[in-house]
XYZ file of C-alpha atoms in Angstrom:
434
model
C -19.757 -14.116 21.981
C -23.428 -15.158 22.089
C -24.861 -18.368 23.332
C -27.162 -18.537 20.326
C -24.109 -18.772 17.928
C -22.735 -21.672 20.034
C -26.217 -23.444 19.796
C -26.304 -22.943 16.189
C -22.756 -24.052 15.530
C -23.086 -27.333 17.427
C -26.504 -28.013 15.812
C -24.937 -27.775 12.472
C -22.128 -30.172 13.258
C -19.187 -27.800 14.199
C -16.662 -28.112 16.729
C -16.729 -25.654 19.705
C -13.361 -23.785 20.697
C -11.705 -23.559 23.891
C -12.947 -20.031 24.369
C -16.708 -20.972 23.504
C -16.553 -23.932 25.958
C -15.207 -21.797 28.856
C -17.506 -19.028 27.939
C -20.580 -21.087 28.304
C -19.511 -23.031 31.314
C -18.590 -19.775 33.145
C -21.643 -17.968 32.474
C -24.098 -20.738 33.126
C -22.355 -21.447 36.290
C -22.712 -17.789 37.253
C -26.498 -17.634 36.276
C -26.083 -15.207 33.216
C -26.994 -17.842 30.420
C -30.699 -19.264 31.142
C -31.462 -23.110 31.495
C -33.390 -23.093 28.163
C -30.272 -22.080 25.989
C -28.088 -24.674 27.816
C -30.960 -27.246 27.197
C -30.685 -26.569 23.578
C -26.871 -26.792 23.488
C -27.072 -30.276 25.339
C -29.622 -31.534 22.899
C -27.368 -30.395 19.952
C -24.455 -32.230 21.716
C -26.447 -35.157 22.403
C -27.087 -35.533 18.574
C -23.904 -34.132 17.081
C -21.465 -35.402 19.872
C -18.165 -33.894 20.727
C -14.603 -34.466 19.674
C -12.069 -35.954 22.261
C -10.664 -32.338 22.474
C -13.957 -30.750 22.994
C -14.716 -33.394 25.784
C -11.348 -32.757 27.566
C -11.808 -28.894 27.343
C -15.271 -29.204 28.589
C -14.008 -31.324 31.498
C -11.159 -28.830 32.523
C -13.905 -25.949 32.114
C -16.025 -27.660 34.620
C -12.985 -28.410 36.955
C -12.202 -24.775 36.903
C -15.580 -23.627 37.802
C -14.979 -24.310 41.423
C -12.265 -25.166 43.784
C -9.429 -27.827 42.971
C -8.156 -29.597 46.054
C -4.408 -29.047 46.394
C -2.919 -32.375 47.632
C 0.758 -31.467 47.292
C 1.187 -31.331 51.101
C 0.519 -35.134 50.903
C 3.662 -37.225 50.447
C 3.913 -39.586 47.519
C 1.747 -40.306 44.414
C -1.950 -39.954 45.165
C -4.009 -42.437 43.660
C -7.936 -42.323 43.371
C -10.507 -44.887 42.379
C -13.903 -44.216 40.983
C -16.712 -46.671 40.311
C -19.383 -45.781 37.687
C -21.968 -47.578 40.090
C -23.741 -50.831 40.367
C -25.550 -52.996 42.767
C -23.550 -54.406 45.814
C -20.480 -52.333 45.601
C -18.455 -52.049 48.697
C -15.089 -52.130 47.063
C -13.796 -48.827 48.663
C -14.207 -50.465 52.223
C -11.938 -53.105 50.998
C -9.579 -51.690 48.615
C -8.666 -48.582 50.376
C -7.235 -50.307 53.322
C -5.395 -52.573 51.144
C -3.721 -50.150 49.079
C -3.050 -47.748 52.015
C -1.319 -50.507 54.015
C 1.362 -50.760 51.257
C 2.118 -47.079 51.796
C -0.017 -45.670 48.761
C -1.802 -42.509 49.910
C -5.545 -42.756 49.508
C -7.137 -39.268 49.632
C -10.671 -39.849 48.845
C -13.817 -37.576 48.409
C -17.091 -39.382 48.539
C -20.639 -38.564 48.621
C -23.917 -40.074 49.612
C -25.791 -42.522 47.503
C -28.721 -41.752 45.318
C -30.364 -44.912 44.093
C -30.134 -48.615 45.156
C -28.043 -48.089 48.308
C -26.158 -45.465 50.234
C -22.807 -44.306 49.102
C -19.475 -44.975 50.932
C -20.163 -42.116 53.493
C -23.508 -43.666 54.461
C -21.888 -47.112 54.930
C -19.014 -45.794 56.922
C -21.413 -44.084 59.073
C -22.623 -47.473 60.326
C -19.691 -47.262 62.680
C -20.761 -45.350 65.761
C -19.103 -42.008 66.072
C -17.528 -41.992 62.466
C -17.466 -38.711 60.741
C -16.459 -37.465 57.212
C -16.914 -33.957 58.150
C -13.385 -33.291 58.608
C -11.160 -30.108 58.106
C -8.808 -29.959 55.168
C -5.996 -29.841 57.653
C -7.050 -33.118 59.290
C -7.692 -34.755 56.122
C -4.194 -34.176 54.860
C -2.802 -35.030 58.137
C -4.580 -38.217 58.328
C -3.242 -39.219 54.868
C 0.195 -38.401 55.728
C 0.011 -40.271 59.007
C -2.149 -43.403 58.260
C -2.242 -43.092 54.311
C -5.948 -43.076 54.428
C -8.938 -40.410 54.766
C -12.339 -40.244 53.333
C -14.130 -36.758 53.515
C -17.490 -35.601 52.279
C -17.507 -33.789 48.878
C -17.928 -30.105 49.087
C -20.386 -28.236 47.187
C -17.537 -26.127 45.565
C -15.941 -28.973 43.696
C -16.757 -28.736 40.043
C -20.218 -26.781 40.668
C -20.728 -26.481 36.857
C -21.060 -30.273 36.593
C -23.547 -30.250 39.629
C -25.854 -27.635 37.763
C -25.360 -29.284 34.235
C -26.177 -32.759 35.376
C -29.481 -31.784 37.105
C -30.341 -29.934 33.838
C -29.502 -33.107 31.599
C -31.464 -35.272 33.968
C -34.616 -33.510 33.107
C -34.068 -32.920 29.568
C -33.172 -36.471 28.277
C -29.445 -35.602 27.583
C -27.961 -37.906 30.242
C -26.737 -40.827 28.242
C -24.193 -39.257 25.940
C -20.642 -40.537 26.128
C -18.891 -37.272 26.209
C -21.079 -35.702 28.725
C -20.835 -38.728 31.092
C -17.210 -38.939 30.771
C -16.702 -35.173 31.509
C -19.115 -35.237 34.320
C -17.294 -38.205 36.145
C -13.761 -36.825 35.315
C -14.386 -33.170 36.262
C -15.109 -34.335 39.769
C -12.062 -36.798 39.875
C -9.685 -34.275 38.713
C -10.986 -31.560 40.968
C -10.422 -33.886 43.922
C -6.495 -33.572 43.369
C -5.389 -37.048 42.715
C -2.187 -37.565 40.613
C -3.570 -40.745 39.062
C -7.015 -42.303 38.691
C -8.139 -45.887 38.363
C -11.784 -46.314 36.942
C -14.032 -49.066 37.660
C -16.407 -48.901 34.726
C -19.388 -51.245 35.305
C -21.154 -53.144 32.595
C -24.534 -55.200 32.416
C -27.994 -55.199 33.650
C -27.053 -53.424 36.874
C -25.058 -50.722 35.314
C -25.531 -47.422 33.559
C -23.660 -49.063 30.588
C -25.758 -52.015 29.445
C -23.363 -53.272 26.556
C -19.542 -53.982 26.694
C -19.183 -51.699 23.377
C -20.754 -48.772 25.198
C -18.476 -49.425 28.560
C -15.530 -49.488 26.336
C -16.499 -46.317 24.620
C -16.872 -44.487 27.986
C -13.623 -46.050 29.525
C -11.661 -44.877 26.401
C -13.208 -41.402 26.526
C -12.342 -41.053 30.299
C -8.735 -42.449 29.888
C -8.178 -40.125 27.068
C -9.548 -37.081 29.058
C -7.267 -38.077 32.083
C -4.233 -38.232 29.850
C -5.002 -34.986 27.982
C -5.149 -33.274 31.305
C -2.036 -34.802 32.768
C -3.412 -37.445 34.828
C -2.399 -41.056 34.373
C -5.716 -42.961 34.082
C -6.510 -46.544 33.847
C -10.213 -48.120 33.457
C -11.119 -51.688 34.383
C -14.327 -52.796 32.878
C -16.110 -55.050 35.375
C -19.302 -57.319 35.267
C -22.449 -56.006 36.767
C -24.843 -58.252 35.114
C -25.276 -59.686 38.723
C -24.753 -58.013 42.012
C -20.976 -57.878 43.151
C -20.543 -59.949 46.091
C -23.612 -61.272 47.910
C -24.625 -58.105 50.101
C -26.908 -55.323 48.772
C -27.474 -52.592 51.467
C -25.294 -50.595 53.909
C -24.348 -52.503 57.029
C -24.699 -55.774 55.308
C -22.168 -54.561 52.638
C -19.942 -53.211 55.564
C -19.970 -56.654 57.188
C -19.180 -58.330 53.787
C -16.167 -55.867 53.498
C -14.958 -56.944 56.873
C -15.344 -60.596 56.032
C -13.453 -59.975 52.920
C -10.394 -58.370 54.848
C -10.618 -61.316 57.078
C -10.116 -63.547 53.935
C -13.615 -65.145 54.060
C -15.480 -62.796 51.736
C -16.982 -63.371 48.352
C -14.319 -64.208 45.595
C -15.636 -61.700 43.114
C -15.338 -58.894 45.336
C -11.916 -59.828 46.444
C -10.754 -60.374 42.854
C -12.265 -56.908 41.748
C -10.260 -55.266 44.626
C -7.228 -57.023 43.887
C -7.490 -56.056 40.011
C -8.168 -52.339 40.873
C -5.689 -52.346 43.571
C -2.876 -53.803 41.290
C -3.413 -51.000 38.861
C -3.343 -48.429 41.661
C 0.130 -49.768 42.782
C 1.570 -49.774 39.342
C 0.565 -45.929 38.935
C 1.849 -45.302 42.371
C 5.137 -46.904 41.319
C 4.825 -49.347 44.435
C 5.103 -52.427 42.010
C 6.896 -53.264 38.832
C 4.324 -55.972 37.423
C 0.876 -56.866 37.824
C 2.050 -60.248 39.394
C 4.055 -58.510 42.029
C 1.310 -56.010 42.703
C -1.296 -58.836 43.177
C 0.936 -60.697 45.584
C 1.460 -57.619 47.703
C -2.264 -57.187 47.780
C -3.165 -60.644 48.754
C -0.361 -60.446 51.402
C -2.189 -57.541 53.050
C -5.132 -59.916 53.325
C -3.308 -62.863 54.913
C -1.060 -60.870 57.080
C -4.086 -58.871 58.605
C -2.260 -55.585 57.791
C -5.238 -54.453 55.695
C -7.853 -55.178 58.470
C -5.662 -53.226 61.096
C -5.493 -50.376 58.531
C -9.352 -50.178 58.429
C -9.465 -50.187 62.180
C -6.905 -47.212 62.295
C -8.899 -45.392 59.752
C -12.253 -45.833 61.622
C -10.519 -44.679 64.828
C -8.709 -41.692 62.913
C -12.169 -40.181 62.056
C -14.009 -40.718 65.443
C -15.376 -44.295 64.712
C -15.676 -47.100 67.075
C -13.271 -49.844 65.397
C -14.336 -52.452 67.855
C -17.400 -53.170 65.628
C -14.855 -54.778 63.198
C -13.964 -57.620 65.722
C -17.471 -57.909 67.046
C -19.836 -57.181 64.354
C -22.867 -58.197 66.409
C -22.509 -54.433 67.730
C -23.807 -53.247 64.323
C -27.602 -52.710 64.418
C -29.820 -55.266 62.965
C -33.020 -55.296 61.069
C -36.106 -56.473 62.877
C -36.867 -58.998 60.361
C -34.421 -61.407 58.650
C -36.536 -63.425 56.349
C -35.230 -66.287 53.964
C -36.339 -66.489 50.379
C -36.786 -70.127 49.167
C -36.686 -71.302 45.730
C -39.488 -73.075 44.092
C -37.748 -74.690 41.012
C -34.901 -76.941 40.355
C -31.940 -76.198 37.887
C -29.487 -73.567 37.622
C -29.401 -69.913 38.254
C -28.697 -68.465 34.948
C -29.333 -64.745 35.550
C -30.086 -62.479 38.341
C -31.694 -59.125 37.362
C -29.199 -56.867 39.271
C -30.762 -53.597 38.546
C -34.384 -55.045 39.818
C -32.536 -56.370 42.950
C -31.056 -52.878 43.628
C -34.574 -51.370 43.323
C -36.073 -53.966 45.657
C -33.191 -53.168 48.376
C -34.104 -49.553 47.894
C -37.824 -50.088 48.495
C -36.872 -51.880 51.625
C -35.122 -48.596 52.769
C -31.490 -49.331 51.843
C -31.263 -46.527 49.247
C -32.680 -42.950 48.352
C -35.358 -42.492 45.756
C -34.720 -38.528 46.395
C -31.988 -36.460 48.088
C -34.506 -35.860 50.923
C -35.242 -39.548 51.499
C -33.759 -41.072 54.687
C -31.697 -44.368 54.490
C -32.276 -47.279 56.852
C -28.841 -48.618 57.206
C -29.921 -52.109 58.535
C -32.276 -52.832 55.587
C -31.035 -54.868 52.474
C -30.647 -58.182 50.635
C -27.881 -60.815 51.248
C -27.946 -63.308 48.461
C -27.124 -67.073 49.205
C -26.730 -68.130 45.594
C -25.264 -66.569 42.451
C -25.242 -67.066 38.596
C -24.262 -70.815 37.740
C -25.120 -71.991 41.089
C -27.430 -75.335 41.144
C -30.461 -75.153 43.310
C -33.254 -77.478 44.415
C -36.899 -76.699 45.658
C -36.866 -75.412 49.065
C -33.181 -74.030 48.797
C -32.692 -70.651 50.409
C -31.555 -68.055 47.574
C -31.327 -64.921 49.635
C -32.109 -63.314 52.923
C -34.323 -60.052 53.216
C -33.268 -57.668 56.113
C -36.233 -55.377 56.603
C -38.083 -53.447 59.350
C -41.330 -53.358 57.789
C -43.189 -56.691 57.423
C -45.303 -55.616 54.288
C -42.131 -54.476 52.503
C -40.415 -57.602 53.232
C -43.298 -59.665 51.887
C -43.436 -57.729 48.691
C -39.527 -58.062 48.399
C -39.880 -61.916 48.707
C -42.007 -62.179 45.665
C -40.154 -59.562 43.785
C -36.773 -61.355 44.464
C -38.168 -64.788 43.177
C -39.111 -63.028 39.933
C -35.573 -61.668 39.434
C -33.804 -65.009 39.699
C -34.059 -66.792 36.466
C -33.629 -70.701 36.756
C -32.941 -72.822 33.934
C -32.115 -76.424 33.294
C -28.703 -75.774 32.181
C -26.253 -72.998 32.540
C -23.352 -72.093 29.998
C -23.312 -68.144 30.063
C -20.443 -67.520 32.409
C -19.624 -63.895 32.011
C -16.084 -62.960 33.102
C -15.713 -60.518 36.027
C -13.044 -58.537 34.450
C -14.016 -57.929 30.807
C -11.353 -55.257 29.733
C -8.775 -52.995 30.977
C -8.109 -49.807 29.075
C -4.706 -47.952 29.519
C-alpha cells in the first residue's frame, strides 16, 4: 500500500477503505508517512469530503492510535459531556455536580484552554490546592465514591488526532465537517464514557457560525457515536452572545457557584438543565425529559448540587471554603465599569470579539506557552434585548494592567450594538439531534 495511491484515490473522489484509513493513521502517527503527503490527503478530503462510513472509520483509527481509558471498574452508566467551545462557558462547573448528585457517574478528562479563556482545569485551579494530576486509581475511586472526578488529559489519548490537528491548523484544512467531527469524537470515545452529550455552539462566538453548519456537525458526531456503539445526543445552543455574564476564569467560577445557589444567569442554568436532562435519560436515571428537568432543578433548590461541588473540590485537594466565602478568591487590581453613551436596546453583542478582548486582558492563551491571569476577565451587566440609557453600566472589566483595561473599555463599547428597537430574539436551545 502506498500513500500516493490514497491521495490520488481521494483526489479523484474515491472512498477510502478501512484498511487504507488504518494504514495512513498508523503510519502517520509513528512518523513513517511525511507531513507533506498527509497535507495533500487532508486537502483532497477537504474538497472531496468523506462518507459517514469513512468518517466513523477515521475516528476509530484515531481512537486506536493511543490508549483507550477502561472505565469498567466504575459502577453505572458513564455519561460524558463535550462543548464545541464558546465565550463564557462554565457549564461543566454547574452541570457535573448537578448530575453527579443524582447518582450518575461523571468521569471527565479535560484540557487547558487555548483561546478566549482558560479551560475547565484552569478554572478549577482557582481553588487553592486543587489538582487534576491524579492517578487513574484515584480517578476511578473518586467517581465510585462521590460520582465525580476531573483529570488532566494525557498525551496518549488519540495521539493521531493531536498530530493531525496541528497539521490541519497550518494547512487551511480545519473547517471540514468530517475532520472536525472525527477530531472531537476520537477524544471523547478514547475517554471511555458509555454515552456522550454534545453541546454544539452556533453563532458569532462559535466555530460554527450558521445553524445549517451546526446541524451538519451535530448529525455527523451523533452518527459517529452510534456507529461505534456509544449512545450520543447533540444539543445545539446559542453562542451569538456570551453565555451567562462572566467571561474569564475566577469570574466564571463565581458565576457557577452563584448558579448552584440559584442566583445565577437564567441562560446558563437553562443550558445546564437541558444538557443534564439528556445525560439523565442516557444514564437511565429518568424516564422523561420532564422528570429529568425536575430532578435537576431539585438539586439546586435542595443544595445537593452545591454540596457535591464542595465534596468534589475537597476530594481533589482543593479548599472548598472558597464556595461559601467567595471573597477568598484573588481579585484583579482594577475593576472598571464600562458605561453606555447611547439610548436604546442592545440588539447584538459580538461574542467572539468580547472573548478576544478578555484574552488580551490575560484571561486566555494566544499560544500554548502563554500564561493565564486567573483574575482577569469581563463581567457583562447587560445582555441582548436589554434596554439601556446613557450612563448605564453595560459591563465591568477585571484587569491588572491599566493600559489593557483602557483599551478593553473602548473595544467593549464597539462590540455592543445598540438600536432603537429589538426584535431578534434568538432562542438559547436551537435544536436537539438524537
